[in-house]
Backbone as numpy.savetxt, mean C-alpha at the origin, in Angstrom:
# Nx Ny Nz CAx CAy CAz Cx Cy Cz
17.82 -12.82 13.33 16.90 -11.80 13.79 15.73 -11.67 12.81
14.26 -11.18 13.34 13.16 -11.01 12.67 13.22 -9.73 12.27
13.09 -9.68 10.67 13.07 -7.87 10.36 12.20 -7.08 10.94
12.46 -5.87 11.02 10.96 -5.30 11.65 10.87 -4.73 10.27
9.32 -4.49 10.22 8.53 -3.91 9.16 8.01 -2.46 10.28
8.01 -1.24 9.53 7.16 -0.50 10.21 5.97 0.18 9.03
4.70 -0.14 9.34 3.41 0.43 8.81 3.25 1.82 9.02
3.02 2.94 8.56 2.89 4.32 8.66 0.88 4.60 7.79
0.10 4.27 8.43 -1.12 4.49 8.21 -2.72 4.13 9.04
-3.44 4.28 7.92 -4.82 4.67 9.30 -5.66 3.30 9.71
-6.16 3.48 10.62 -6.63 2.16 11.33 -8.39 1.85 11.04
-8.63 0.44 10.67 -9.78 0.03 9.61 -10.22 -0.71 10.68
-11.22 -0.39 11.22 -12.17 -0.92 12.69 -12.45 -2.28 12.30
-12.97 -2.43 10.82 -13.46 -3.64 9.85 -12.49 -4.58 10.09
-11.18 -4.31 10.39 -9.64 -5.18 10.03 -9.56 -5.58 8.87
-10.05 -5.25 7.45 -9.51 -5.72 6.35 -8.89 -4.72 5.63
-8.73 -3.37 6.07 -7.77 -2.79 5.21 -6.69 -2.00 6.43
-5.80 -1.01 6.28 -5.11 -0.31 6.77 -4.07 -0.90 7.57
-3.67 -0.09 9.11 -3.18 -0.89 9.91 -3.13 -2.07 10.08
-4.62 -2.93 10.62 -5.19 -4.04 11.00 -4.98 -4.94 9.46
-4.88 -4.57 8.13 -4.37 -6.12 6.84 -2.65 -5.23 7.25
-2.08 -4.21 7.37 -0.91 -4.39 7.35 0.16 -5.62 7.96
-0.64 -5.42 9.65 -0.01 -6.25 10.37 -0.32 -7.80 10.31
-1.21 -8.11 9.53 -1.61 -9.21 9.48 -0.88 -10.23 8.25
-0.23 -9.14 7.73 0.20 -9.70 5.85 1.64 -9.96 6.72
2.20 -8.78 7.58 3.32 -8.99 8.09 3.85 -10.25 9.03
2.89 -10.59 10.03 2.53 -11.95 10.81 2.66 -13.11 9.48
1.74 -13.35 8.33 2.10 -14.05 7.51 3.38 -14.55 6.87
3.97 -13.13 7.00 5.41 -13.29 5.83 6.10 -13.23 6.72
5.99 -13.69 8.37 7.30 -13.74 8.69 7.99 -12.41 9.08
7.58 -11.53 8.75 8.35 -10.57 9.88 7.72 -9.93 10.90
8.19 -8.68 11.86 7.81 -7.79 12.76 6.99 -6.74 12.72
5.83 -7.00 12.77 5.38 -5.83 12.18 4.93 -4.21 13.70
5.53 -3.33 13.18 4.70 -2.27 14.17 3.82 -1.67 13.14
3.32 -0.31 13.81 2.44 0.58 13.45 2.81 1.72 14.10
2.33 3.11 13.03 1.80 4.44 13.28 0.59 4.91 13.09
0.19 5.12 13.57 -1.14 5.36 13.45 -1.53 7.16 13.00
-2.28 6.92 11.94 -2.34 8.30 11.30 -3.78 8.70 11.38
-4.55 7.69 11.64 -6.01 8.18 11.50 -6.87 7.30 11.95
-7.75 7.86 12.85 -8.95 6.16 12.81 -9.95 6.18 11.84
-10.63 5.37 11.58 -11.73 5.15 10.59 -12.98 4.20 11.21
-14.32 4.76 11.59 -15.33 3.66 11.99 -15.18 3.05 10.04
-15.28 2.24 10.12 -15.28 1.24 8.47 -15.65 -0.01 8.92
-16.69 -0.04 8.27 -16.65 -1.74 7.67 -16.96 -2.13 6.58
-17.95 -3.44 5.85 -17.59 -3.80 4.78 -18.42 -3.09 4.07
-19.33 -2.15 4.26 -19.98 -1.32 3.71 -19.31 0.27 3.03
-18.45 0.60 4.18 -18.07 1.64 3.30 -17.40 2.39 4.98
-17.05 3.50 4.76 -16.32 4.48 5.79 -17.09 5.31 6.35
-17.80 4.73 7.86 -18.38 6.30 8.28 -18.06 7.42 8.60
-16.82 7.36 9.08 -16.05 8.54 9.56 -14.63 8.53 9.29
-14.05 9.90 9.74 -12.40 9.39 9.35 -12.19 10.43 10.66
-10.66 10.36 11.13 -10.40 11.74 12.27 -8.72 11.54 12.21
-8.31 12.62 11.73 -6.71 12.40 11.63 -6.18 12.29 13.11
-4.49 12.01 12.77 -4.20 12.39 14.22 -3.45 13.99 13.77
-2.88 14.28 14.88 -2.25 15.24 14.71 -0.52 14.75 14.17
-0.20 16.08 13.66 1.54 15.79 13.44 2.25 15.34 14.49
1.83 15.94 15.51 3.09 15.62 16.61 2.65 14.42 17.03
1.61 13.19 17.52 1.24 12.33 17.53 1.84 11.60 16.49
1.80 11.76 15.23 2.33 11.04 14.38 4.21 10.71 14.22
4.56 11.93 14.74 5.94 11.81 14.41 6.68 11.53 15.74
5.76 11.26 16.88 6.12 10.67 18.34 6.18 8.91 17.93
4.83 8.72 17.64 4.81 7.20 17.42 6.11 6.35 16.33
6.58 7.30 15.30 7.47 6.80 14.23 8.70 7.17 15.28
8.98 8.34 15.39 10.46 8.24 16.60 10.56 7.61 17.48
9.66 6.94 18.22 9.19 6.09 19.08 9.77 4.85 18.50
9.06 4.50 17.82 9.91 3.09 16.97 10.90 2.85 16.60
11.50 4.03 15.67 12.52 3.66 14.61 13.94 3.70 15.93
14.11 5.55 16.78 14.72 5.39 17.49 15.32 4.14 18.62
14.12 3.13 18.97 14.27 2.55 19.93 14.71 1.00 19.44
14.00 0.49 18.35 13.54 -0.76 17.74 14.31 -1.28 16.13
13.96 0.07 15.24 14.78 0.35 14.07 13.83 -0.52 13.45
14.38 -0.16 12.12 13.64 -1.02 11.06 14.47 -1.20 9.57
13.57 -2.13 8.87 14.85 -2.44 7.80 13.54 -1.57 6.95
12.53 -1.86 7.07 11.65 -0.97 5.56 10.37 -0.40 6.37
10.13 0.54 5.64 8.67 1.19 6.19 7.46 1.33 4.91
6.40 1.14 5.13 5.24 1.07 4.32 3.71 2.28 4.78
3.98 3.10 3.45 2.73 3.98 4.44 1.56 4.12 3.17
0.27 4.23 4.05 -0.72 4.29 3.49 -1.33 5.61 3.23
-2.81 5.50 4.28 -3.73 6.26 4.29 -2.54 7.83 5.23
-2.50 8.61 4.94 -1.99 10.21 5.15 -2.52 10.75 5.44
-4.34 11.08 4.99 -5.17 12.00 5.19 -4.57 13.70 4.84
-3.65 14.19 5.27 -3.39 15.78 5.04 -2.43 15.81 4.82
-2.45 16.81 3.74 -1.04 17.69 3.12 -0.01 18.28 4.59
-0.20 17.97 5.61 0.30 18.22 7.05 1.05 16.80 7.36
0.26 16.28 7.41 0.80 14.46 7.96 1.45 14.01 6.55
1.61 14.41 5.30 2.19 13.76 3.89 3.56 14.64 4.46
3.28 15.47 4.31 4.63 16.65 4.54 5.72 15.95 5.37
4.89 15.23 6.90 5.41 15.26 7.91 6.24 13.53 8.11
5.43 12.97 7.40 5.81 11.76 7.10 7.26 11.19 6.34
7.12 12.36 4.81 7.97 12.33 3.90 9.26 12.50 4.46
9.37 13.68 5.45 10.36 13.82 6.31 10.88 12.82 7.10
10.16 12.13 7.91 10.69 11.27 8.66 10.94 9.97 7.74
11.03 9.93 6.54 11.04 8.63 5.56 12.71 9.09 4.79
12.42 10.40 5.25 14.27 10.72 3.84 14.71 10.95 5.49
14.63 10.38 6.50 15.87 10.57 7.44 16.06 9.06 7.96
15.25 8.63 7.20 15.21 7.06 7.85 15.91 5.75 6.57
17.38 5.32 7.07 17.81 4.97 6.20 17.36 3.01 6.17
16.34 3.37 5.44 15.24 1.73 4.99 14.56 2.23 3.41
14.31 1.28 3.16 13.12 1.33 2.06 12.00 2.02 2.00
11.51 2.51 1.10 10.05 2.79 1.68 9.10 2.67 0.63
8.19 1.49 1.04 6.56 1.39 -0.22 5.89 2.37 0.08
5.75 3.40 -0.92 4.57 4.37 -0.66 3.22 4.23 -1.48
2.09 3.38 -0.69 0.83 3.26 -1.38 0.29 4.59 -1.23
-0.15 5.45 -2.07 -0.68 6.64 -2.60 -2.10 6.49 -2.11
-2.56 6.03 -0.87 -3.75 5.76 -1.00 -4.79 7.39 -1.18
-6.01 7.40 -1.74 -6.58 8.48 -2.13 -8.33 8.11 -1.95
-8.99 6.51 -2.30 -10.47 6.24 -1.64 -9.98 5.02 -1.49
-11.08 5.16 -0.89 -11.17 3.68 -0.10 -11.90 2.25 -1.26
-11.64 1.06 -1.03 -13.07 0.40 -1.71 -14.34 0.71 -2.41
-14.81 1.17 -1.19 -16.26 1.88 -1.40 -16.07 3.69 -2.21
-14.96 3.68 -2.29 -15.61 5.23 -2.80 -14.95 6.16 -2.16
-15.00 6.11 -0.60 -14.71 7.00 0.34 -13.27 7.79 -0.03
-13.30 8.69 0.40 -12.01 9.52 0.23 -11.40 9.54 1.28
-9.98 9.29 1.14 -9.04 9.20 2.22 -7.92 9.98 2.37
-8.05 10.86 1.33 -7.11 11.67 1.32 -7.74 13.64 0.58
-7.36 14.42 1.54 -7.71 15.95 1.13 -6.97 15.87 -0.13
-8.24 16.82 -0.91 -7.79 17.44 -2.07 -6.29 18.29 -1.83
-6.31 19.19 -1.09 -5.08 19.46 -0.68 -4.12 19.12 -0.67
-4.12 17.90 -0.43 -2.54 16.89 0.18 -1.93 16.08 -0.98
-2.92 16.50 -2.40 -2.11 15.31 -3.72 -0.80 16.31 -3.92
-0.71 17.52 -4.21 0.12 18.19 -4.59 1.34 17.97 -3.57
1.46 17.61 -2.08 2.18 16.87 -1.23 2.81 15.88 -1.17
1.79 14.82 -1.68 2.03 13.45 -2.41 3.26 13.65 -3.72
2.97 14.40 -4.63 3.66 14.44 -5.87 4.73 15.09 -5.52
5.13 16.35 -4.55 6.55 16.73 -4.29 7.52 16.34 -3.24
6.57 15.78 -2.35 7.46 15.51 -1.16 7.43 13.79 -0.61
6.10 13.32 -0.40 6.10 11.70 -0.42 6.70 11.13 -1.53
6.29 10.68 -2.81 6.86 10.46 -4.13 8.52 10.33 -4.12
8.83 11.45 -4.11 10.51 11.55 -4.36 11.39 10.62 -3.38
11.08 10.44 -1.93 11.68 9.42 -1.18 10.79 7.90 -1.11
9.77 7.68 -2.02 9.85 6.07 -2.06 10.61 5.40 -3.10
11.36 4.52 -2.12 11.85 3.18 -3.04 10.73 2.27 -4.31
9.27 2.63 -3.74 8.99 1.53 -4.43 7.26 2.52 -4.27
6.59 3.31 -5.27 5.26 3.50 -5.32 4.31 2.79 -5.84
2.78 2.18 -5.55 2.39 1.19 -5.73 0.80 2.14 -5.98
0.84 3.01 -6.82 -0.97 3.53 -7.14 -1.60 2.40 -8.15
-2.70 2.52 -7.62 -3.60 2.07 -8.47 -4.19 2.73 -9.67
-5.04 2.36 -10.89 -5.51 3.57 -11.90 -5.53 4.69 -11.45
-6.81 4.64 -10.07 -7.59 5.61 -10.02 -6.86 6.64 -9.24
-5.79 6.23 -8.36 -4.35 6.89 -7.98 -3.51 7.88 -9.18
-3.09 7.19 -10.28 -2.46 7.44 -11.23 -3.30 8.81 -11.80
-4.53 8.44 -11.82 -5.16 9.13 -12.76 -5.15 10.43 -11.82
-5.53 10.16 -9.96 -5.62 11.49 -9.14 -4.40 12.19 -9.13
-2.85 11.63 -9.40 -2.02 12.14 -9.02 -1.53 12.79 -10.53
-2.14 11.98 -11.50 -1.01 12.54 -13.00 -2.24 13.20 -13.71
-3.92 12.54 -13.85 -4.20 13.16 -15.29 -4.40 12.00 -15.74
-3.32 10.64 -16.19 -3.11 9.94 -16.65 -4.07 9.24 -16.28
-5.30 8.71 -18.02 -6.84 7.36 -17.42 -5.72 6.52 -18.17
-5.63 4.93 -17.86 -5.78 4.22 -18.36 -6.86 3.74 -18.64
-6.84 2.81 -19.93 -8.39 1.95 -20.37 -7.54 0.94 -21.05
-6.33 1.03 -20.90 -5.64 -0.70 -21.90 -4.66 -1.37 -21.33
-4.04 -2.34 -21.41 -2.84 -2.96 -21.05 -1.49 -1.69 -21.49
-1.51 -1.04 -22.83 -0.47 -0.89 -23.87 -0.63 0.86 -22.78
-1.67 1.49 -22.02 -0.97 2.19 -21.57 -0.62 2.70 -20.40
-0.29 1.43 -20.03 0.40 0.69 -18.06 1.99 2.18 -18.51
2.37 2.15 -19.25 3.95 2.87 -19.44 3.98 3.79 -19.23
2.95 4.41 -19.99 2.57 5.90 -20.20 2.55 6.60 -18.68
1.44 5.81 -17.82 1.26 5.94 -16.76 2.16 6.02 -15.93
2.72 5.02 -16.20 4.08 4.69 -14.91 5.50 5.73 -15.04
5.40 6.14 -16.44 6.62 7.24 -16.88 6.12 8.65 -15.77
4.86 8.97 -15.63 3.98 9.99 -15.43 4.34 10.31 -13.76
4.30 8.66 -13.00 4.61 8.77 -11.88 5.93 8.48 -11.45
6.82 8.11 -12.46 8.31 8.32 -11.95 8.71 9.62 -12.43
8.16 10.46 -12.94 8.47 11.87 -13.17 8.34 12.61 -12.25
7.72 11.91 -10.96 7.54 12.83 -9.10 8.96 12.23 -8.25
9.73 11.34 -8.95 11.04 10.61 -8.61 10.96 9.68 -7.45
9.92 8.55 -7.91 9.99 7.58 -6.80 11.07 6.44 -7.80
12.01 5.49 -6.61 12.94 5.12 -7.90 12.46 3.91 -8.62
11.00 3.16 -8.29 10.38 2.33 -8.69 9.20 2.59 -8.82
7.86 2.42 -9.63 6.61 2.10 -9.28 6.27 0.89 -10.39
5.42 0.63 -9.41 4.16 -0.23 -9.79 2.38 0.03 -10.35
2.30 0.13 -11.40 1.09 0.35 -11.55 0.05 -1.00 -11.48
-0.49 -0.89 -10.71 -1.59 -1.74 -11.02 -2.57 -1.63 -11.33
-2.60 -2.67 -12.24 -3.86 -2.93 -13.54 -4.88 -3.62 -13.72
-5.04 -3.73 -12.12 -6.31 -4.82 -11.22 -7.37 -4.47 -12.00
-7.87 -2.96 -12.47 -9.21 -2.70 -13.10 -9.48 -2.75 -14.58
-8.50 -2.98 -14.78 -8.14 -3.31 -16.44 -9.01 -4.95 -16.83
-9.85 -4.99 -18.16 -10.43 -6.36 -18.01 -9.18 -6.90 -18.56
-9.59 -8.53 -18.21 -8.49 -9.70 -18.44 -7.80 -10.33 -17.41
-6.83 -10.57 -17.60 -6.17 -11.20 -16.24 -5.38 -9.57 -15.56
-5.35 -10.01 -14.34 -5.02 -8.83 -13.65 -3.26 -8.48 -13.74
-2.66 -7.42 -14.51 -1.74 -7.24 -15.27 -1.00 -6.29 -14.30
0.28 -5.87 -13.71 0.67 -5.22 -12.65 2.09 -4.51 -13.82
2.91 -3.71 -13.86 3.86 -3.36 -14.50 4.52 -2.50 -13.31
5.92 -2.82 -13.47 6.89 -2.69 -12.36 7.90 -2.52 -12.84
8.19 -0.76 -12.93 9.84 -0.57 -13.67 10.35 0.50 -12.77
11.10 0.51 -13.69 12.31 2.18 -12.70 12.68 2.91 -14.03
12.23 2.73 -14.75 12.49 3.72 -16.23 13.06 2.98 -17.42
13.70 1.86 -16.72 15.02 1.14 -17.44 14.21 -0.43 -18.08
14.11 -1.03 -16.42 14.07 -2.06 -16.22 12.57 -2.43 -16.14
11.96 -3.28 -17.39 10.95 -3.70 -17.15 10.20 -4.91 -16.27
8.94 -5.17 -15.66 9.15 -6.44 -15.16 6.99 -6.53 -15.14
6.47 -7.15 -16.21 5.20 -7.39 -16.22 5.04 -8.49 -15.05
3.63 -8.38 -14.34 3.22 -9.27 -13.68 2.04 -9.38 -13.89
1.86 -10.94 -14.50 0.27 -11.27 -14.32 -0.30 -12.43 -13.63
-1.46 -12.33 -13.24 -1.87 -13.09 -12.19 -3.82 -13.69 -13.10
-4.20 -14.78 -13.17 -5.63 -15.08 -13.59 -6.38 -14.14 -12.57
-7.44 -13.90 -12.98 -8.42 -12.89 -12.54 -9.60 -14.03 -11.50
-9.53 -13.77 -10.38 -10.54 -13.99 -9.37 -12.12 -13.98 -9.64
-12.91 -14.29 -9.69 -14.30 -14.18 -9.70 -14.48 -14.34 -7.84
-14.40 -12.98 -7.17 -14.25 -13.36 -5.90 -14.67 -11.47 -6.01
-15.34 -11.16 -5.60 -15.92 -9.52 -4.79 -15.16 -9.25 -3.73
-14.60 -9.92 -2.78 -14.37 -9.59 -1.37 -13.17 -9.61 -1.61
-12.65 -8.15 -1.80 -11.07 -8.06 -2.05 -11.02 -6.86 -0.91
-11.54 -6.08 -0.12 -11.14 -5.14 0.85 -9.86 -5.09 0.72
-9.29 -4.28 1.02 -7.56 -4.18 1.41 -6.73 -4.92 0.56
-7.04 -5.21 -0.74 -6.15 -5.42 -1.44 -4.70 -4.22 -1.86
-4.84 -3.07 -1.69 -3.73 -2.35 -1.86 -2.60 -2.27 -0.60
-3.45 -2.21 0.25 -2.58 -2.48 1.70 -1.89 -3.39 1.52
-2.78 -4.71 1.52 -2.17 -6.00 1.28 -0.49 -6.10 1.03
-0.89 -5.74 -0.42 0.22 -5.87 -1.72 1.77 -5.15 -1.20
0.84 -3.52 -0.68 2.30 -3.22 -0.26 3.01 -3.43 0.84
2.36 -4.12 1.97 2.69 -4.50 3.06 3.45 -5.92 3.20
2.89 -6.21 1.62 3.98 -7.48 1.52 5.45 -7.27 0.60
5.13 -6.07 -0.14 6.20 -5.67 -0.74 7.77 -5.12 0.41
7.15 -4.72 1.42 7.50 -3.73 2.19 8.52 -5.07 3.54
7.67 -6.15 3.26 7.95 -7.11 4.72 9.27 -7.73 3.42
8.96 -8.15 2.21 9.79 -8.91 1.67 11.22 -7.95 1.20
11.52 -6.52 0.88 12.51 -5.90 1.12 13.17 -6.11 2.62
12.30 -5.73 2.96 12.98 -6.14 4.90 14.08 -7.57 4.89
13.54 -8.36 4.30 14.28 -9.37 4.42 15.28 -9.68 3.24
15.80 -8.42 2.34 17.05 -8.19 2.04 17.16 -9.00 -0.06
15.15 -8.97 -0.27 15.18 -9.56 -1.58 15.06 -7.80 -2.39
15.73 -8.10 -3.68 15.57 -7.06 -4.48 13.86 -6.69 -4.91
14.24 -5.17 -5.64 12.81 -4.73 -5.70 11.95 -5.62 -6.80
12.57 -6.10 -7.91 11.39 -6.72 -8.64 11.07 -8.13 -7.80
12.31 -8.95 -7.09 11.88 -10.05 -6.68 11.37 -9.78 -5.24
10.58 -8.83 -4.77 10.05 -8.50 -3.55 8.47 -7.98 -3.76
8.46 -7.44 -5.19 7.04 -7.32 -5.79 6.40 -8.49 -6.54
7.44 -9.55 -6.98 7.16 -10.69 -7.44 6.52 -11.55 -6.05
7.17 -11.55 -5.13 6.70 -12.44 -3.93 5.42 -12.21 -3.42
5.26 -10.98 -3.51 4.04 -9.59 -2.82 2.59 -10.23 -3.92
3.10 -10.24 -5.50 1.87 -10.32 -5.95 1.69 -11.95 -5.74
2.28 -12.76 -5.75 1.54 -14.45 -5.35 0.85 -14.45 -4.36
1.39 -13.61 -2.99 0.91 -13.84 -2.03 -0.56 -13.16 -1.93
-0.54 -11.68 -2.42 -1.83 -11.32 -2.76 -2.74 -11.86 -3.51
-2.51 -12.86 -4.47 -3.29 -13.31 -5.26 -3.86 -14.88 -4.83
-2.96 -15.22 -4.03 -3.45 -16.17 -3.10 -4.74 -15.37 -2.12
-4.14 -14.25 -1.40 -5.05 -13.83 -0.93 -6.26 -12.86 -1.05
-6.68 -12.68 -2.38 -7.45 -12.23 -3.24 -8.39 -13.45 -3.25
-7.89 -14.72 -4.09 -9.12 -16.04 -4.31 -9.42 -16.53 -2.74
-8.92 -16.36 -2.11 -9.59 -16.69 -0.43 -10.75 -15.58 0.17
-10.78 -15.06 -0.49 -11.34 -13.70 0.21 -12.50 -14.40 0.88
-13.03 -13.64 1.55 -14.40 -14.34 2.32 -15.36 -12.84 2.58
-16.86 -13.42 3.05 -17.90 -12.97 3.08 -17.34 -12.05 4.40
-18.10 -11.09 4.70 -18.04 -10.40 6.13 -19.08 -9.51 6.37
-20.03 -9.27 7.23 -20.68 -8.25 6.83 -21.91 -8.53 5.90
-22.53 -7.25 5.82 -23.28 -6.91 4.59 -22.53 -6.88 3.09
-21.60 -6.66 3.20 -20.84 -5.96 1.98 -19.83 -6.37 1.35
-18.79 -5.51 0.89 -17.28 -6.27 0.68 -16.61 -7.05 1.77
-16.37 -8.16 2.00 -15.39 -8.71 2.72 -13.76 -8.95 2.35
-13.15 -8.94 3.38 -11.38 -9.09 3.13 -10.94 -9.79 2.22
-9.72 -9.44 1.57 -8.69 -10.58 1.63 -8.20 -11.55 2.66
-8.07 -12.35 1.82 -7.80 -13.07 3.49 -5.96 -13.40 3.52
-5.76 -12.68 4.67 -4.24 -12.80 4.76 -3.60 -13.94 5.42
-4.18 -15.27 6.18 -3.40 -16.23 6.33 -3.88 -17.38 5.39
-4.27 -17.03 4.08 -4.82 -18.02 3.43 -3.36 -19.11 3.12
-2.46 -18.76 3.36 -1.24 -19.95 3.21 -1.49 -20.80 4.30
-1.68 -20.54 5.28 -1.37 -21.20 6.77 -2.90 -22.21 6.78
-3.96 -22.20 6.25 -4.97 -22.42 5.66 -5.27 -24.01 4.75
-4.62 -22.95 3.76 -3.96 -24.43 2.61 -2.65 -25.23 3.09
-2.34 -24.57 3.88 -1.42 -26.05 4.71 -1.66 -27.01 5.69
-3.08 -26.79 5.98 -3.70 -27.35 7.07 -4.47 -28.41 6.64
């Protein structure tokens, strides 16, 4: 059987971040991917013109909709938009017995904000505590803890900061850090550095989606958490140096860049 993956986030008109790179990383790696849809977004490679949540009950139709009928082995959620839909989500994630990558998303690429001021304090008590596996970026870390990084030496500091909201893994990534792009992945105990050479490539759109949507497809298929973030970052980093032009602006990752180089 094909695992199902289920995506829990907002939809990127552009197709290089949200929904549209979720399902696409998922098609890559081999599993099933659905969707919930939490929000639309006009976006493209320029930046976010608009955002429009859905409502709760919309949201928690489409996930009962799935899980009830279809099931799933892991779920991956993004963009939230409100301390309403974080609330509502978190719930349906501690009744749902799978994994769950929770990307903290908070702006977009460009800047844009994707998440109410309101809804971090949501994030930190109620999303947080039921992911298997949290995946913020600095500027995440820094919205949710306080915590700037500016070095390699304080990836720990950080990551102590956000397992103190009790997710039982995170990942900090250290994409903005200069040097090679440095990722740190523990549970308090267990350390596990990941580094990857640094891209001279702009068109990374949806690189956070990406990452956790591959983290999220490769639990599904029954690999442990460091060797499921190990798989997640090759494949992103494959699809980081593929990236391509689109647009005026930032263009994607490109998510079948394997299928590509096999051709």
């Amino acid at each position: 059987m094909i695992p199902n993956v289920l995506t829990v986030a907002g939809s990127d008109s552009g197709g290089g971040a949200g929904i549209q790179a979720d399902l696409k990383t998922m098609l890559a790696l081999g599993v099933h991917g659905m969707s919930v849809v939490t929000a639309v977004t006009a976006q493209n490679s320029l930046g976010v013109q608009g955002a429009w949540e859905l409502s709760v009950e919309a949201v928690r139709a489409q996930y009962r909709s799935v899980v009830d009928d279809i099931g799933v082995q892991a779920v991956k959620t993004g963009m939230l938009a409100s301390a309403e839909l974080v609330e509502a989500v978190a719930e349906l994630l501690a009744e749902t017995d799978a994994p769950a990558v929770v990307d903290p998303v908070g702006v977009s690429k460009h800047g844009d904000s994707l998440l109410a001021a309101s809804a971090l304090d949501s994030v930190r008590t109620k999303l947080l505590p039921v992911a298997t596996v949290a995946t913020p970026n600095l500027d995440e870390v820094a919205q949710l803890t306080g915590v700037r990084v500016e070095s390699e030496e304080q990836l720990r500091r950080a990551a102590a900061a956000v397992l103190a909201y009790g997710p039982r893994w995170v990942l900090i990534k250290g994409g903005h850090l200069p040097g090679d792009a440095v990722d740190l992945l523990t549970d308090g105990t267990e350390e596990h550095w990941l580094r990857a050479p640094r891209h001279d490539n702009r068109h990374t759109h949806g690189t956070g989606c990406t990452l956790a949507s591959a983290i999220a497809s490769q639990l599904a298929k029954g690999r442990s958490v460091p060797e499921a973030v190990t798989a997640a970052k090759e494949y992103v980093t494959g699809a980081v140096a593929a990236g391509f032009a689109l647009g005026e602006g930032i263009g994607p990752v490109d998510h079948g860049w394997e299928f590509r180089t096999g051709s």
